[in-house]
mmCIF file of C-alpha atoms in Angstrom:
data_model
loop_
_atom_site.group_PDB
_atom_site.id
_atom_site.type_symbol
_atom_site.label_atom_id
_atom_site.label_comp_id
_atom_site.label_asym_id
_atom_site.label_seq_id
_atom_site.Cartn_x
_atom_site.Cartn_y
_atom_site.Cartn_z
ATOM 1 C CA UNK Z 240 -32.886 -22.722 -81.393
ATOM 2 C CA UNK Z 241 -29.390 -22.185 -79.768
ATOM 3 C CA UNK Z 242 -30.808 -19.858 -77.064
ATOM 4 C CA UNK Z 243 -33.294 -22.623 -76.085
ATOM 5 C CA UNK Z 244 -30.921 -25.157 -76.040
ATOM 6 C CA UNK Z 245 -28.478 -23.400 -73.759
ATOM 7 C CA UNK Z 246 -31.592 -22.324 -71.258
ATOM 8 C CA UNK Z 247 -32.629 -25.995 -71.138
ATOM 9 C CA UNK Z 248 -29.045 -27.119 -70.210
ATOM 10 C CA UNK Z 249 -28.746 -24.768 -67.555
ATOM 11 C CA UNK Z 250 -32.106 -25.759 -65.965
ATOM 12 C CA UNK Z 251 -30.918 -29.323 -66.206
ATOM 13 C CA UNK Z 252 -27.696 -28.455 -64.619
ATOM 14 C CA UNK Z 253 -29.247 -26.672 -61.565
ATOM 15 C CA UNK Z 254 -31.635 -29.390 -61.056
ATOM 16 C CA UNK Z 255 -29.213 -32.264 -61.203
ATOM 17 C CA UNK Z 256 -28.225 -34.024 -57.630
ATOM 18 C CA UNK Z 257 -24.725 -33.315 -56.337
ATOM 19 C CA UNK Z 258 -21.992 -35.927 -56.933
ATOM 20 C CA UNK Z 259 -22.170 -39.018 -54.714
ATOM 21 C CA UNK Z 260 -20.469 -38.531 -51.008
ATOM 22 C CA UNK Z 261 -21.506 -34.916 -50.767
ATOM 23 C CA UNK Z 262 -25.066 -33.996 -49.539
ATOM 24 C CA UNK Z 263 -24.817 -30.190 -49.641
ATOM 25 C CA UNK Z 264 -22.590 -27.524 -50.834
ATOM 26 C CA UNK Z 265 -19.635 -26.796 -48.485
ATOM 27 C CA UNK Z 266 -20.203 -23.999 -45.935
ATOM 28 C CA UNK Z 267 -17.962 -21.057 -45.287
ATOM 29 C CA UNK Z 268 -16.201 -20.976 -42.032
ATOM 30 C CA UNK Z 269 -17.430 -18.274 -39.840
ATOM 31 C CA UNK Z 270 -15.087 -16.736 -37.367
ATOM 32 C CA UNK Z 271 -16.634 -15.526 -34.135
ATOM 33 C CA UNK Z 272 -16.971 -11.662 -34.595
ATOM 34 C CA UNK Z 273 -15.960 -9.867 -31.264
ATOM 35 C CA UNK Z 274 -19.193 -8.306 -30.341
ATOM 36 C CA UNK Z 275 -20.692 -8.342 -34.060
ATOM 37 C CA UNK Z 276 -23.672 -10.214 -35.245
ATOM 38 C CA UNK Z 277 -22.957 -9.805 -38.753
ATOM 39 C CA UNK Z 278 -21.160 -13.202 -38.953
ATOM 40 C CA UNK Z 279 -23.499 -15.194 -36.924
ATOM 41 C CA UNK Z 280 -24.276 -18.693 -38.640
ATOM 42 C CA UNK Z 281 -27.508 -18.531 -40.524
ATOM 43 C CA UNK Z 282 -30.382 -21.396 -40.456
ATOM 44 C CA UNK Z 283 -28.680 -23.534 -42.839
ATOM 45 C CA UNK Z 284 -25.355 -23.417 -40.888
ATOM 46 C CA UNK Z 285 -27.217 -24.528 -37.728
ATOM 47 C CA UNK Z 286 -28.919 -27.318 -39.834
ATOM 48 C CA UNK Z 287 -25.589 -28.913 -40.852
ATOM 49 C CA UNK Z 288 -23.923 -28.538 -37.550
ATOM 50 C CA UNK Z 289 -26.898 -29.841 -35.584
ATOM 51 C CA UNK Z 290 -27.328 -26.660 -33.669
ATOM 52 C CA UNK Z 291 -30.478 -24.677 -33.550
ATOM 53 C CA UNK Z 292 -30.400 -20.819 -34.906
ATOM 54 C CA UNK Z 293 -31.343 -19.536 -31.494
ATOM 55 C CA UNK Z 294 -28.440 -21.050 -29.839
ATOM 56 C CA UNK Z 295 -26.097 -19.935 -32.470
ATOM 57 C CA UNK Z 296 -27.346 -16.378 -32.068
ATOM 58 C CA UNK Z 297 -26.916 -16.500 -28.256
ATOM 59 C CA UNK Z 298 -23.505 -17.875 -28.520
ATOM 60 C CA UNK Z 299 -22.334 -14.784 -30.933
ATOM 61 C CA UNK Z 300 -24.460 -12.290 -28.899
ATOM 62 C CA UNK Z 301 -22.404 -9.471 -27.441
ATOM 63 C CA UNK Z 302 -23.721 -10.200 -23.808
ATOM 64 C CA UNK Z 303 -21.908 -13.521 -23.666
ATOM 65 C CA UNK Z 304 -18.833 -12.748 -25.893
ATOM 66 C CA UNK Z 305 -15.872 -13.901 -23.764
ATOM 67 C CA UNK Z 306 -13.797 -10.966 -25.075
ATOM 68 C CA UNK Z 307 -16.115 -8.317 -23.196
ATOM 69 C CA UNK Z 308 -14.275 -6.042 -20.653
ATOM 70 C CA UNK Z 309 -14.673 -7.214 -17.173
ATOM 71 C CA UNK Z 310 -17.065 -5.197 -15.015
ATOM 72 C CA UNK Z 311 -15.717 -6.380 -11.621
ATOM 73 C CA UNK Z 312 -14.117 -3.963 -9.038
ATOM 74 C CA UNK Z 313 -10.654 -5.261 -9.686
ATOM 75 C CA UNK Z 314 -10.855 -4.561 -13.279
ATOM 76 C CA UNK Z 315 -11.855 -1.035 -12.780
ATOM 77 C CA UNK Z 316 -9.341 -0.191 -10.085
ATOM 78 C CA UNK Z 317 -7.414 3.086 -10.502
ATOM 79 C CA UNK Z 318 -3.683 3.606 -9.842
ATOM 80 C CA UNK Z 319 -4.960 5.321 -6.607
ATOM 81 C CA UNK Z 320 -7.198 2.398 -5.592
ATOM 82 C CA UNK Z 321 -4.209 0.165 -6.175
ATOM 83 C CA UNK Z 322 -1.945 2.080 -3.999
ATOM 84 C CA UNK Z 323 -4.520 2.051 -1.200
ATOM 85 C CA UNK Z 324 -4.680 -1.614 -1.347
ATOM 86 C CA UNK Z 325 -1.027 -1.761 -0.662
ATOM 87 C CA UNK Z 326 -1.270 0.171 2.565
ATOM 88 C CA UNK Z 327 -1.573 -1.684 5.987
ATOM 89 C CA UNK Z 328 -4.979 -2.765 7.322
ATOM 90 C CA UNK Z 329 -6.937 -0.010 9.046
ATOM 91 C CA UNK Z 330 -5.957 2.883 6.705
ATOM 92 C CA UNK Z 331 -2.351 2.871 7.857
ATOM 93 C CA UNK Z 332 -0.187 4.644 5.236
ATOM 94 C CA UNK Z 333 2.861 6.816 4.873
ATOM 95 C CA UNK Z 334 0.533 9.853 4.029
ATOM 96 C CA UNK Z 335 -1.129 9.349 7.291
ATOM 97 C CA UNK Z 336 2.161 9.218 8.990
ATOM 98 C CA UNK Z 337 2.959 12.624 7.861
ATOM 99 C CA UNK Z 338 -0.515 14.143 8.285
ATOM 100 C CA UNK Z 339 -1.420 12.542 11.688
ATOM 101 C CA UNK Z 340 1.489 10.905 13.317
ATOM 102 C CA UNK Z 341 -0.286 10.112 16.617
ATOM 103 C CA UNK Z 342 -2.949 8.164 14.796
ATOM 104 C CA UNK Z 343 -0.618 6.446 12.605
ATOM 105 C CA UNK Z 344 1.561 5.394 15.886
ATOM 106 C CA UNK Z 345 -1.963 4.193 17.686
ATOM 107 C CA UNK Z 346 -2.485 1.969 14.442
ATOM 108 C CA UNK Z 347 1.099 0.699 14.105
ATOM 109 C CA UNK Z 348 1.933 0.097 17.827
ATOM 110 C CA UNK Z 349 -1.627 -1.145 18.565
ATOM 111 C CA UNK Z 350 -1.200 -3.936 16.031
ATOM 112 C CA UNK Z 351 2.179 -4.669 17.435
ATOM 113 C CA UNK Z 352 0.863 -4.690 20.977
ATOM 114 C CA UNK Z 353 -1.716 -7.485 20.257
ATOM 115 C CA UNK Z 354 1.083 -9.772 19.040
ATOM 116 C CA UNK Z 355 2.380 -9.748 22.621
ATOM 117 C CA UNK Z 356 -0.678 -11.710 23.641
ATOM 118 C CA UNK Z 357 -2.056 -9.487 26.398
ATOM 119 C CA UNK Z 358 -4.095 -10.843 29.127
ATOM 120 C CA UNK Z 359 -7.895 -10.302 29.595
ATOM 121 C CA UNK Z 360 -7.224 -7.064 31.115
ATOM 122 C CA UNK Z 361 -5.439 -5.818 27.936
ATOM 123 C CA UNK Z 362 -1.994 -5.834 29.649
ATOM 124 C CA UNK Z 363 1.312 -7.532 29.156
ATOM 125 C CA UNK Z 364 3.833 -8.156 31.850
ATOM 126 C CA UNK Z 365 7.340 -6.004 31.925
ATOM 127 C CA UNK Z 366 8.939 -9.539 31.567
ATOM 128 C CA UNK Z 367 7.405 -10.357 28.081
ATOM 129 C CA UNK Z 368 9.852 -11.383 25.912
ATOM 130 C CA UNK Z 369 8.373 -10.258 22.893
ATOM 131 C CA UNK Z 370 7.740 -6.806 24.262
ATOM 132 C CA UNK Z 371 11.412 -6.787 25.184
ATOM 133 C CA UNK Z 372 12.796 -7.861 21.906
ATOM 134 C CA UNK Z 373 10.344 -5.372 19.827
ATOM 135 C CA UNK Z 374 11.699 -2.317 22.113
ATOM 136 C CA UNK Z 375 15.231 -3.288 21.775
ATOM 137 C CA UNK Z 376 15.015 -3.223 17.781
ATOM 138 C CA UNK Z 377 12.548 -0.458 17.488
ATOM 139 C CA UNK Z 378 13.892 2.320 20.074
ATOM 140 C CA UNK Z 379 16.951 3.885 21.017
ATOM 141 C CA UNK Z 380 17.062 2.243 24.244
ATOM 142 C CA UNK Z 381 20.432 0.266 24.621
ATOM 143 C CA UNK Z 382 19.909 -3.315 25.485
ATOM 144 C CA UNK Z 383 21.388 -2.897 28.813
ATOM 145 C CA UNK Z 384 18.715 -0.383 29.889
ATOM 146 C CA UNK Z 385 15.478 -2.084 28.736
ATOM 147 C CA UNK Z 386 14.654 -3.397 32.126
ATOM 148 C CA UNK Z 387 14.802 -0.033 33.723
ATOM 149 C CA UNK Z 388 12.474 1.476 30.922
ATOM 150 C CA UNK Z 389 10.011 -1.232 31.153
ATOM 151 C CA UNK Z 390 9.915 -1.150 34.888
ATOM 152 C CA UNK Z 391 9.357 2.434 34.578
ATOM 153 C CA UNK Z 392 6.460 1.879 32.120
ATOM 154 C CA UNK Z 393 4.898 -0.583 34.317
ATOM 155 C CA UNK Z 394 4.936 1.317 37.316
ATOM 156 C CA UNK Z 395 2.302 3.790 36.238
ATOM 157 C CA UNK Z 396 -0.033 0.877 37.205
ATOM 158 C CA UNK Z 397 -0.688 -0.705 40.397
ATOM 159 C CA UNK Z 398 -0.350 -4.275 38.873
ATOM 160 C CA UNK Z 399 2.861 -3.353 37.560
ATOM 161 C CA UNK Z 400 1.763 -4.380 34.031
ATOM 162 C CA UNK Z 401 2.192 -2.429 30.682
ATOM 163 C CA UNK Z 402 -0.873 -1.219 28.762
ATOM 164 C CA UNK Z 403 -0.994 -0.274 24.969
ATOM 165 C CA UNK Z 404 -1.056 3.490 26.140
ATOM 166 C CA UNK Z 405 2.063 2.908 28.040
ATOM 167 C CA UNK Z 406 3.767 1.060 25.358
ATOM 168 C CA UNK Z 407 2.855 4.016 22.910
ATOM 169 C CA UNK Z 408 4.301 6.586 25.384
ATOM 170 C CA UNK Z 409 7.459 4.324 25.762
ATOM 171 C CA UNK Z 410 7.949 4.286 21.955
ATOM 172 C CA UNK Z 411 7.370 8.230 21.549
ATOM 173 C CA UNK Z 412 9.788 8.902 24.328
ATOM 174 C CA UNK Z 413 12.634 6.629 23.267
ATOM 175 C CA UNK Z 414 12.567 7.308 19.369
ATOM 176 C CA UNK Z 415 15.992 9.422 19.699
ATOM 177 C CA UNK Z 416 18.630 9.998 22.381
ATOM 178 C CA UNK Z 417 17.921 13.574 23.814
ATOM 179 C CA UNK Z 418 21.568 14.168 24.181
ATOM 180 C CA UNK Z 419 22.397 13.890 20.568
ATOM 181 C CA UNK Z 420 19.550 16.269 19.861
ATOM 182 C CA UNK Z 421 20.899 18.759 22.090
ATOM 183 C CA UNK Z 422 24.535 18.324 20.773
ATOM 184 C CA UNK Z 423 23.349 18.949 17.353
ATOM 185 C CA UNK Z 424 21.705 22.063 18.100
ATOM 186 C CA UNK Z 425 24.753 23.683 20.049
ATOM 187 C CA UNK Z 426 26.794 22.731 17.003
ATOM 188 C CA UNK Z 427 24.727 24.455 14.643
ATOM 189 C CA UNK Z 428 24.050 27.487 16.933
ATOM 190 C CA UNK Z 429 27.357 28.213 18.302
ATOM 191 C CA UNK Z 430 26.404 31.372 20.293
ATOM 192 C CA UNK Z 431 23.212 29.253 21.768
ATOM 193 C CA UNK Z 432 20.860 31.504 19.926
ATOM 194 C CA UNK Z 433 17.903 30.384 17.577
ATOM 195 C CA UNK Z 434 18.293 28.813 14.285
ATOM 196 C CA UNK Z 435 17.375 30.011 10.969
ATOM 197 C CA UNK Z 436 15.082 27.615 9.223
ATOM 198 C CA UNK Z 437 17.684 26.892 6.525
ATOM 199 C CA UNK Z 438 19.963 25.715 9.002
ATOM 200 C CA UNK Z 439 17.307 23.839 10.966
ATOM 201 C CA UNK Z 440 16.426 21.879 8.043
ATOM 202 C CA UNK Z 441 20.189 20.949 7.230
ATOM 203 C CA UNK Z 442 20.364 19.757 10.888
ATOM 204 C CA UNK Z 443 17.534 17.504 10.630
ATOM 205 C CA UNK Z 444 19.312 15.815 7.597
ATOM 206 C CA UNK Z 445 22.209 15.148 10.322
ATOM 207 C CA UNK Z 446 19.540 13.965 12.630
ATOM 208 C CA UNK Z 447 18.317 11.438 10.133
ATOM 209 C CA UNK Z 448 21.936 9.997 9.553
ATOM 210 C CA UNK Z 449 21.837 9.352 13.488
ATOM 211 C CA UNK Z 450 19.131 6.958 12.952
ATOM 212 C CA UNK Z 451 21.270 4.608 11.085
ATOM 213 C CA UNK Z 452 19.200 1.549 9.334
ATOM 214 C CA UNK Z 453 16.044 3.055 10.637
ATOM 215 C CA UNK Z 454 16.409 6.036 8.320
ATOM 216 C CA UNK Z 455 16.452 3.372 5.310
ATOM 217 C CA UNK Z 456 12.734 2.388 6.106
ATOM 218 C CA UNK Z 457 11.828 6.021 4.937
ATOM 219 C CA UNK Z 458 13.939 5.789 1.735
ATOM 220 C CA UNK Z 459 15.610 8.740 0.155
ATOM 221 C CA UNK Z 460 12.795 9.842 -2.075
ATOM 222 C CA UNK Z 461 10.492 10.613 1.042
ATOM 223 C CA UNK Z 462 12.677 12.535 3.310
ATOM 224 C CA UNK Z 463 12.109 16.006 1.969
ATOM 225 C CA UNK Z 464 8.347 15.087 2.330
ATOM 226 C CA UNK Z 465 9.128 14.380 6.173
ATOM 227 C CA UNK Z 466 10.985 17.534 6.701
ATOM 228 C CA UNK Z 467 8.222 19.768 4.842
ATOM 229 C CA UNK Z 468 5.648 17.946 7.241
ATOM 230 C CA UNK Z 469 7.698 18.371 10.482
ATOM 231 C CA UNK Z 470 8.804 21.989 9.539
ATOM 232 C CA UNK Z 471 5.348 23.078 8.343
ATOM 233 C CA UNK Z 472 4.590 25.645 11.338
ATOM 234 C CA UNK Z 473 8.194 26.852 11.598
ATOM 235 C CA UNK Z 474 8.929 30.493 11.437
ATOM 236 C CA UNK Z 475 11.860 32.334 10.261
ATOM 237 C CA UNK Z 476 13.833 31.249 13.243
ATOM 238 C CA UNK Z 477 13.718 27.922 15.421
ATOM 239 C CA UNK Z 478 14.200 27.824 19.033
ATOM 240 C CA UNK Z 479 15.863 24.792 20.920
ATOM 241 C CA UNK Z 480 12.594 23.645 22.193
ATOM 242 C CA UNK Z 481 10.994 23.733 18.699
ATOM 243 C CA UNK Z 482 14.226 22.079 17.331
ATOM 244 C CA UNK Z 483 13.709 19.266 19.878
ATOM 245 C CA UNK Z 484 10.376 18.850 18.921
ATOM 246 C CA UNK Z 485 11.090 18.346 15.165
ATOM 247 C CA UNK Z 486 14.094 16.100 15.782
ATOM 248 C CA UNK Z 487 11.873 13.648 17.949
ATOM 249 C CA UNK Z 488 9.082 13.922 15.330
ATOM 250 C CA UNK Z 489 11.657 12.799 12.469
ATOM 251 C CA UNK Z 490 12.690 9.874 14.577
ATOM 252 C CA UNK Z 491 9.112 8.849 15.381
ATOM 253 C CA UNK Z 492 8.088 9.004 11.781
ATOM 254 C CA UNK Z 493 10.976 6.768 10.808
ATOM 255 C CA UNK Z 494 10.394 4.446 13.460
ATOM 256 C CA UNK Z 495 6.720 3.949 13.022
ATOM 257 C CA UNK Z 496 7.400 3.752 9.238
ATOM 258 C CA UNK Z 497 9.728 0.868 9.851
ATOM 259 C CA UNK Z 498 7.586 -0.778 12.469
ATOM 260 C CA UNK Z 499 4.664 -0.893 10.028
ATOM 261 C CA UNK Z 500 6.787 -1.743 6.999
ATOM 262 C CA UNK Z 501 5.453 1.147 4.846
#
């Protein structure tokens, strides 16, 4: 009789309505799983929150999870890609300056020349104030000699105007005073003979110091790479002719690096 009474009591309790003011048992709070479906709300939860089960499943699906990794190119960019993005337009970079100096100069100085507002024929007058200011601050030409240098460049054309090629030649030929180059060589080779490679490299460090603030554009950490690039074809000894070529290349590298802000 006792067992029968307990069974009846349990059955009545299960079928009895809940207390007034509470229409259904409390539902557990589900935290949205990151890419997981195990905790997706069921049909009863959707019914309580007036949301269809299909919509709940869609919101919890991995495809729509807001915490997924982005597949955009920016998110996948590698350190090398980021370094490339920091280069100047047209692929101009310090690595290009070392590997192909003439190409780097064409890119850098060609962009600068466009800023001089050339006429329809692609040339500028020797009296261009912008051209004058750039040559004064990015070459070894003394300010008092700028008119002579500009007129010399303009005289290559019948119309006495300066083309981008004339501008490139002017910048290359006036990267460093030739007198300093010869003086340094004679100081290193007291008997006028060729230099050994070690002395040549030491001398190039001295040439770097002659460039003043322009040398700062390269930075101390990159000068060894500059000297390695310039002397990559050097033999055991270096002639005055080769020394002059190396010195001019060192100066051109520093000046184009400064002009292009590399």
